[in-house]
Amino acid sequence: MTTRGRSCFVKLTVLAVFVIFMLLLLLSSLHSRDLDLRQHLETDVERALRAKLLSPLAHPSETIEEPLDEELERQLEHELPEVDYGFWTHYAKPQKYRKNNTCARYPDPLELQLHNTYWQTFTNANVTFRLYAAYMDMRRGVKLPLGVVRILATANQIKSEFPPTHCQLWYAGHKEPVMTQVSEFLSVWIYDWGHVPLLSYPHLLSCPVPKTLFHATPRIVSLVSKSCDSATNSLRVHYDRSPVANVTVKPSSSSRLQVNSSSQTYSKSSSIASPSATSISNATVKLNFGVCVKAFDFPYVDLSARLIEWFELQRLLGATRIYAYIYDVHPAVQRVLDYYQRIDFLELRPLTMANGMPRLRHYQHQLLQHRRLIKRLNELIPYNDCFYRNMYRHDYMLNVDIDEVIMPLGTLNSWQDVIDVDEIETKRRCPNGHVSLCFINTYFSKVVPEAQNHEQLEADQLYVLQHTLRYRNYSLPNRATKCFHNTRFSVTLHNHFTLKWLPGGCMQRTLSTQLAQMQHYREPDQKYELSDLVEDRSVWKYATELRAAVENAWLHLNDVQEQDTNVEDQNTLEELPEQETALEQAQEQHQVLEQTHTANATN
């Protein structure tokens, strides 16, 4: 290599080394800057999480103490309301409650097969049951003279035979369980409405009570495949005959809760009085009405104004108490529900799905919106649970949604008035009474008529007073209907009908639209013209009382400054895909009528 060539090679080598050095320097600088950026770009979630993790150290006085025995027992029963920890702690455990050392041991609460929080699993042969709750049924029409324990559950089959299943009845004061066999597996769903293998289909199981135990009711029931098996499920048996106080709240800025219990009259030993719409503060009435609402699923929409209005209207019409279930709701809606629980007008129960879908806000909402069969199956659980928990406390139970109102018409002002006026016709048709009294559906459009006077202008904050245009044509009888279910007779309930009932009652009857109608605040399924709408201001007879009651509720909620809630949110209720399609309604009408005719013939 020549001297000149050697010199060029050296220069190129030096240049290459210099370039590599500069690249390394640049990379080092970028890496250092990236670390700085990562430190400065910590997300709000990370900061919040870190603050939450460090908060016990920052505030040692806020540490959570383990509850003492009695408080722990209360907390456990709050978490799992169907498990009777008190009975286990104070009786079953110290008494070693069992048949013998090798047979039928009382189930330890820590060994239960829990499922999705509020359910318990029982497997027998190839059938998987999810057990929800149990109730004592001592009504006169029960074929067994001493009644049965009803168990509300789901099974992963429908229209198939069930394997023999045994009941272990656990009584206070006994040393051994009482063994019986499940006498009936009643489906609460009709096969032809829709069926997919292995879904959770609601059923009502019956455990007969032995004749020798006519003075006592069981505290707990367990299901087993063989009578001597040790159960891994345990349900407290509900038998609540306590009256519900007639709660009224007088509208004033400084009003306090008024509980009228001294002037109650009772229509039967287990019934209580309900407020009359004509004089809700001092009246005494013969009948009382409980209202059941399926699980709320409104995670994103603030429907608090609509909900308050609906609660207060139910009270004016004659509801003694409302029983509702909850999946997930907007925080503002939760505040409203908390208020009505505080004044003892609402009993609210959390609910999960029998098929095990987790109670996750977004996922669960999507499932309920897009899996209609699963949704419909799960709705039957709260309707039937509500009925059986409260059938001794009310004369009639009503299953409705929060966009539905049973409206007395003409001079009738309350549900009591409707029943009283119809009593002669009912006794003529059926001396013992109908299993259900049903009302024809009519749709109220979201179209708002132009205000005609100052009084109507004042109604702009109350939805039902604004929306008084209804579709001219009523729905066909038995389609989209809602009913008062007679607690003396009903056995299994659909959201529209009593599916099966005890002997003695007559088939459900639809009342005339001269007496009452079921006002459904949503758009009709079929297209219509404005000329198809007629004005119906039946609700306006409650306008003064309703305005005062709603205002009073807002004052108690300390939300006066937020009364102008988002109108768009309040209207959203109409657009939520909660309702059945016309095809579903027609199918249900056909199948339910066929089922009820069959049941009527059987009875």
PDB file of C-alpha atoms in Angstrom, residues 286-449:
ATOM      1  CA  LYS A 286    -108.715  -2.080  53.269  1.00  0.00           C
ATOM      2  CA  LEU A 287    -106.116  -3.148  50.724  1.00  0.00           C
ATOM      3  CA  ASN A 288    -102.488  -2.489  50.227  1.00  0.00           C
ATOM      4  CA  PHE A 289    -100.272  -2.718  47.209  1.00  0.00           C
ATOM      5  CA  GLY A 290     -96.599  -3.592  46.857  1.00  0.00           C
ATOM      6  CA  VAL A 291     -94.720  -2.576  43.713  1.00  0.00           C
ATOM      7  CA  CYS A 292     -91.890  -4.712  42.306  1.00  0.00           C
ATOM      8  CA  VAL A 293     -89.274  -3.301  39.933  1.00  0.00           C
ATOM      9  CA  LYS A 294     -86.701  -5.368  38.058  1.00  0.00           C
ATOM     10  CA  ALA A 295     -82.993  -4.665  38.502  1.00  0.00           C
ATOM     11  CA  PHE A 296     -81.926  -1.114  37.627  1.00  0.00           C
ATOM     12  CA  ASP A 297     -79.220  -0.912  34.976  1.00  0.00           C
ATOM     13  CA  PHE A 298     -78.621   2.780  34.259  1.00  0.00           C
ATOM     14  CA  PRO A 299     -74.856   3.215  34.741  1.00  0.00           C
ATOM     15  CA  TYR A 300     -74.392   6.221  32.464  1.00  0.00           C
ATOM     16  CA  VAL A 301     -77.650   8.191  32.552  1.00  0.00           C
ATOM     17  CA  ASP A 302     -78.942  10.482  35.295  1.00  0.00           C
ATOM     18  CA  LEU A 303     -82.636   9.620  35.568  1.00  0.00           C
ATOM     19  CA  SER A 304     -82.995  11.013  39.074  1.00  0.00           C
ATOM     20  CA  ALA A 305     -85.721  13.550  38.178  1.00  0.00           C
ATOM     21  CA  ARG A 306     -87.819  10.948  36.367  1.00  0.00           C
ATOM     22  CA  LEU A 307     -87.317   8.480  39.190  1.00  0.00           C
ATOM     23  CA  ILE A 308     -88.417  10.893  41.929  1.00  0.00           C
ATOM     24  CA  GLU A 309     -91.510  11.764  39.920  1.00  0.00           C
ATOM     25  CA  TRP A 310     -92.311   8.079  39.422  1.00  0.00           C
ATOM     26  CA  PHE A 311     -91.832   7.198  43.112  1.00  0.00           C
ATOM     27  CA  GLU A 312     -94.086  10.016  44.255  1.00  0.00           C
ATOM     28  CA  LEU A 313     -96.774   9.180  41.708  1.00  0.00           C
ATOM     29  CA  GLN A 314     -96.789   5.538  42.861  1.00  0.00           C
ATOM     30  CA  ARG A 315     -97.307   6.753  46.412  1.00  0.00           C
ATOM     31  CA  LEU A 316    -100.216   8.982  45.381  1.00  0.00           C
ATOM     32  CA  LEU A 317    -101.855   6.107  43.523  1.00  0.00           C
ATOM     33  CA  GLY A 318    -101.719   3.826  46.563  1.00  0.00           C
ATOM     34  CA  ALA A 319     -98.390   1.989  46.718  1.00  0.00           C
ATOM     35  CA  THR A 320     -97.427   1.139  50.286  1.00  0.00           C
ATOM     36  CA  ARG A 321     -93.860   0.220  49.458  1.00  0.00           C
ATOM     37  CA  ILE A 322     -91.649  -0.271  46.427  1.00  0.00           C
ATOM     38  CA  TYR A 323     -89.248  -3.201  46.145  1.00  0.00           C
ATOM     39  CA  ALA A 324     -86.453  -2.822  43.615  1.00  0.00           C
ATOM     40  CA  TYR A 325     -83.237  -4.570  42.610  1.00  0.00           C
ATOM     41  CA  ILE A 326     -80.041  -3.052  41.328  1.00  0.00           C
ATOM     42  CA  TYR A 327     -77.226  -3.955  38.957  1.00  0.00           C
ATOM     43  CA  ASP A 328     -75.619  -0.533  38.537  1.00  0.00           C
ATOM     44  CA  VAL A 329     -76.811   3.077  38.395  1.00  0.00           C
ATOM     45  CA  HIS A 330     -75.555   6.605  37.906  1.00  0.00           C
ATOM     46  CA  PRO A 331     -74.327   8.212  41.197  1.00  0.00           C
ATOM     47  CA  ALA A 332     -77.160  10.775  41.128  1.00  0.00           C
ATOM     48  CA  VAL A 333     -79.703   7.959  40.797  1.00  0.00           C
ATOM     49  CA  GLN A 334     -78.062   6.155  43.717  1.00  0.00           C
ATOM     50  CA  ARG A 335     -78.611   9.237  45.908  1.00  0.00           C
ATOM     51  CA  VAL A 336     -82.307   9.158  45.063  1.00  0.00           C
ATOM     52  CA  LEU A 337     -82.536   5.457  45.886  1.00  0.00           C
ATOM     53  CA  ASP A 338     -80.728   6.061  49.184  1.00  0.00           C
ATOM     54  CA  TYR A 339     -83.253   8.759  50.090  1.00  0.00           C
ATOM     55  CA  TYR A 340     -86.276   6.543  49.493  1.00  0.00           C
ATOM     56  CA  GLN A 341     -84.650   3.786  51.508  1.00  0.00           C
ATOM     57  CA  ARG A 342     -84.090   6.207  54.388  1.00  0.00           C
ATOM     58  CA  ILE A 343     -87.778   7.131  54.508  1.00  0.00           C
ATOM     59  CA  ASP A 344     -88.713   3.437  54.327  1.00  0.00           C
ATOM     60  CA  PHE A 345     -90.632   3.661  51.056  1.00  0.00           C
ATOM     61  CA  LEU A 346     -88.104   1.555  49.129  1.00  0.00           C
ATOM     62  CA  GLU A 347     -86.393  -1.760  49.786  1.00  0.00           C
ATOM     63  CA  LEU A 348     -83.410  -2.155  47.473  1.00  0.00           C
ATOM     64  CA  ARG A 349     -81.475  -5.365  46.877  1.00  0.00           C
ATOM     65  CA  PRO A 350     -78.257  -5.815  44.912  1.00  0.00           C
ATOM     66  CA  LEU A 351     -78.425  -8.513  42.262  1.00  0.00           C
ATOM     67  CA  THR A 352     -76.038 -10.514  40.120  1.00  0.00           C
ATOM     68  CA  MET A 353     -76.728 -12.820  37.209  1.00  0.00           C
ATOM     69  CA  ALA A 354     -77.327 -16.524  37.690  1.00  0.00           C
ATOM     70  CA  ASN A 355     -75.111 -17.520  34.787  1.00  0.00           C
ATOM     71  CA  GLY A 356     -72.075 -16.103  36.582  1.00  0.00           C
ATOM     72  CA  MET A 357     -71.480 -13.008  34.463  1.00  0.00           C
ATOM     73  CA  PRO A 358     -69.455 -10.680  36.705  1.00  0.00           C
ATOM     74  CA  ARG A 359     -70.959  -7.518  38.115  1.00  0.00           C
ATOM     75  CA  LEU A 360     -68.722  -5.230  36.092  1.00  0.00           C
ATOM     76  CA  ARG A 361     -70.290  -1.924  35.056  1.00  0.00           C
ATOM     77  CA  HIS A 362     -69.461  -1.791  31.354  1.00  0.00           C
ATOM     78  CA  TYR A 363     -69.415  -5.514  30.603  1.00  0.00           C
ATOM     79  CA  GLN A 364     -72.671  -6.242  32.405  1.00  0.00           C
ATOM     80  CA  HIS A 365     -74.433  -3.331  30.718  1.00  0.00           C
ATOM     81  CA  GLN A 366     -73.329  -4.558  27.293  1.00  0.00           C
ATOM     82  CA  LEU A 367     -74.509  -8.066  28.085  1.00  0.00           C
ATOM     83  CA  LEU A 368     -77.949  -6.880  29.168  1.00  0.00           C
ATOM     84  CA  GLN A 369     -78.283  -4.738  26.062  1.00  0.00           C
ATOM     85  CA  HIS A 370     -77.196  -7.344  23.525  1.00  0.00           C
ATOM     86  CA  ARG A 371     -78.186 -10.737  24.990  1.00  0.00           C
ATOM     87  CA  ARG A 372     -81.938 -10.391  25.215  1.00  0.00           C
ATOM     88  CA  LEU A 373     -82.742 -13.994  26.178  1.00  0.00           C
ATOM     89  CA  ILE A 374     -80.286 -13.913  29.082  1.00  0.00           C
ATOM     90  CA  LYS A 375     -81.754 -10.590  30.162  1.00  0.00           C
ATOM     91  CA  ARG A 376     -85.337 -11.889  30.062  1.00  0.00           C
ATOM     92  CA  LEU A 377     -84.462 -15.027  32.013  1.00  0.00           C
ATOM     93  CA  ASN A 378     -82.745 -13.040  34.747  1.00  0.00           C
ATOM     94  CA  GLU A 379     -85.641 -10.572  35.040  1.00  0.00           C
ATOM     95  CA  LEU A 380     -87.906 -13.329  36.324  1.00  0.00           C
ATOM     96  CA  ILE A 381     -85.756 -13.796  39.428  1.00  0.00           C
ATOM     97  CA  PRO A 382     -86.467 -10.374  41.008  1.00  0.00           C
ATOM     98  CA  TYR A 383     -90.156 -10.497  40.044  1.00  0.00           C
ATOM     99  CA  ASN A 384     -90.705 -13.829  41.810  1.00  0.00           C
ATOM    100  CA  ASP A 385     -88.376 -13.069  44.701  1.00  0.00           C
ATOM    101  CA  CYS A 386     -90.211  -9.808  45.327  1.00  0.00           C
ATOM    102  CA  PHE A 387     -93.549 -11.610  45.344  1.00  0.00           C
ATOM    103  CA  TYR A 388     -92.561 -14.354  47.782  1.00  0.00           C
ATOM    104  CA  ARG A 389     -90.674 -12.112  50.214  1.00  0.00           C
ATOM    105  CA  ASN A 390     -93.665  -9.826  50.559  1.00  0.00           C
ATOM    106  CA  MET A 391     -96.794 -11.869  49.814  1.00  0.00           C
ATOM    107  CA  TYR A 392     -97.904 -11.825  53.477  1.00  0.00           C
ATOM    108  CA  ARG A 393     -97.460  -8.052  53.688  1.00  0.00           C
ATOM    109  CA  HIS A 394     -99.652  -7.033  50.748  1.00  0.00           C
ATOM    110  CA  ASP A 395    -102.943  -7.946  49.124  1.00  0.00           C
ATOM    111  CA  TYR A 396    -101.672  -7.288  45.604  1.00  0.00           C
ATOM    112  CA  MET A 397     -98.228  -7.123  44.043  1.00  0.00           C
ATOM    113  CA  LEU A 398     -97.599  -5.149  40.861  1.00  0.00           C
ATOM    114  CA  ASN A 399     -94.645  -5.700  38.493  1.00  0.00           C
ATOM    115  CA  VAL A 400     -93.878  -2.530  36.541  1.00  0.00           C
ATOM    116  CA  ASP A 401     -91.022  -0.594  34.971  1.00  0.00           C
ATOM    117  CA  ILE A 402     -90.270   3.022  35.818  1.00  0.00           C
ATOM    118  CA  ASP A 403     -91.844   4.250  32.586  1.00  0.00           C
ATOM    119  CA  GLU A 404     -95.184   2.597  33.430  1.00  0.00           C
ATOM    120  CA  VAL A 405     -98.081   3.831  35.564  1.00  0.00           C
ATOM    121  CA  ILE A 406    -101.408   2.142  36.359  1.00  0.00           C
ATOM    122  CA  MET A 407    -103.697   5.176  36.039  1.00  0.00           C
ATOM    123  CA  PRO A 408    -107.229   5.288  37.532  1.00  0.00           C
ATOM    124  CA  LEU A 409    -109.602   7.078  35.157  1.00  0.00           C
ATOM    125  CA  GLY A 410    -112.571   9.383  35.499  1.00  0.00           C
ATOM    126  CA  THR A 411    -113.470  10.153  39.089  1.00  0.00           C
ATOM    127  CA  LEU A 412    -111.374   7.266  40.450  1.00  0.00           C
ATOM    128  CA  ASN A 413    -108.286   8.502  42.275  1.00  0.00           C
ATOM    129  CA  SER A 414    -106.500   5.428  43.609  1.00  0.00           C
ATOM    130  CA  TRP A 415    -105.900   1.764  42.961  1.00  0.00           C
ATOM    131  CA  GLN A 416    -108.165   1.102  45.935  1.00  0.00           C
ATOM    132  CA  ASP A 417    -110.961   2.969  44.147  1.00  0.00           C
ATOM    133  CA  VAL A 418    -110.483   0.824  41.042  1.00  0.00           C
ATOM    134  CA  ILE A 419    -110.713  -2.430  43.019  1.00  0.00           C
ATOM    135  CA  ASP A 420    -113.740  -1.202  44.978  1.00  0.00           C
ATOM    136  CA  VAL A 421    -115.687  -0.141  41.881  1.00  0.00           C
ATOM    137  CA  ASP A 422    -114.915  -3.431  40.140  1.00  0.00           C
ATOM    138  CA  GLU A 423    -115.735  -5.591  43.173  1.00  0.00           C
ATOM    139  CA  ILE A 424    -119.330  -6.339  42.155  1.00  0.00           C
ATOM    140  CA  GLU A 425    -118.291  -7.479  38.685  1.00  0.00           C
ATOM    141  CA  THR A 426    -115.427  -9.541  40.082  1.00  0.00           C
ATOM    142  CA  LYS A 427    -117.687 -11.365  42.542  1.00  0.00           C
ATOM    143  CA  ARG A 428    -120.232 -12.000  39.816  1.00  0.00           C
ATOM    144  CA  ARG A 429    -117.601 -13.604  37.607  1.00  0.00           C
ATOM    145  CA  CYS A 430    -115.503 -15.251  40.319  1.00  0.00           C
ATOM    146  CA  PRO A 431    -116.652 -15.258  43.967  1.00  0.00           C
ATOM    147  CA  ASN A 432    -113.204 -16.146  45.317  1.00  0.00           C
ATOM    148  CA  GLY A 433    -111.381 -13.581  43.211  1.00  0.00           C
ATOM    149  CA  HIS A 434    -109.152 -13.561  40.145  1.00  0.00           C
ATOM    150  CA  VAL A 435    -105.478 -14.455  40.309  1.00  0.00           C
ATOM    151  CA  SER A 436    -104.666 -11.160  38.561  1.00  0.00           C
ATOM    152  CA  LEU A 437    -106.450  -7.978  37.569  1.00  0.00           C
ATOM    153  CA  CYS A 438    -104.833  -6.658  34.399  1.00  0.00           C
ATOM    154  CA  PHE A 439    -104.824  -3.312  32.617  1.00  0.00           C
ATOM    155  CA  ILE A 440    -104.732  -2.470  28.918  1.00  0.00           C
ATOM    156  CA  ASN A 441    -101.568  -0.795  27.674  1.00  0.00           C
ATOM    157  CA  THR A 442    -101.517   2.618  26.002  1.00  0.00           C
ATOM    158  CA  TYR A 443     -98.435   4.484  24.745  1.00  0.00           C
ATOM    159  CA  PHE A 444     -97.719   8.099  25.655  1.00  0.00           C
ATOM    160  CA  SER A 445     -95.583   9.819  23.033  1.00  0.00           C
ATOM    161  CA  LYS A 446     -92.552  11.994  23.722  1.00  0.00           C
ATOM    162  CA  VAL A 447     -94.258  14.710  21.664  1.00  0.00           C
ATOM    163  CA  VAL A 448     -95.096  17.594  24.018  1.00  0.00           C
ATOM    164  CA  PRO A 449     -98.310  19.518  23.311  1.00  0.00           C
TER     165      PRO A 449
END
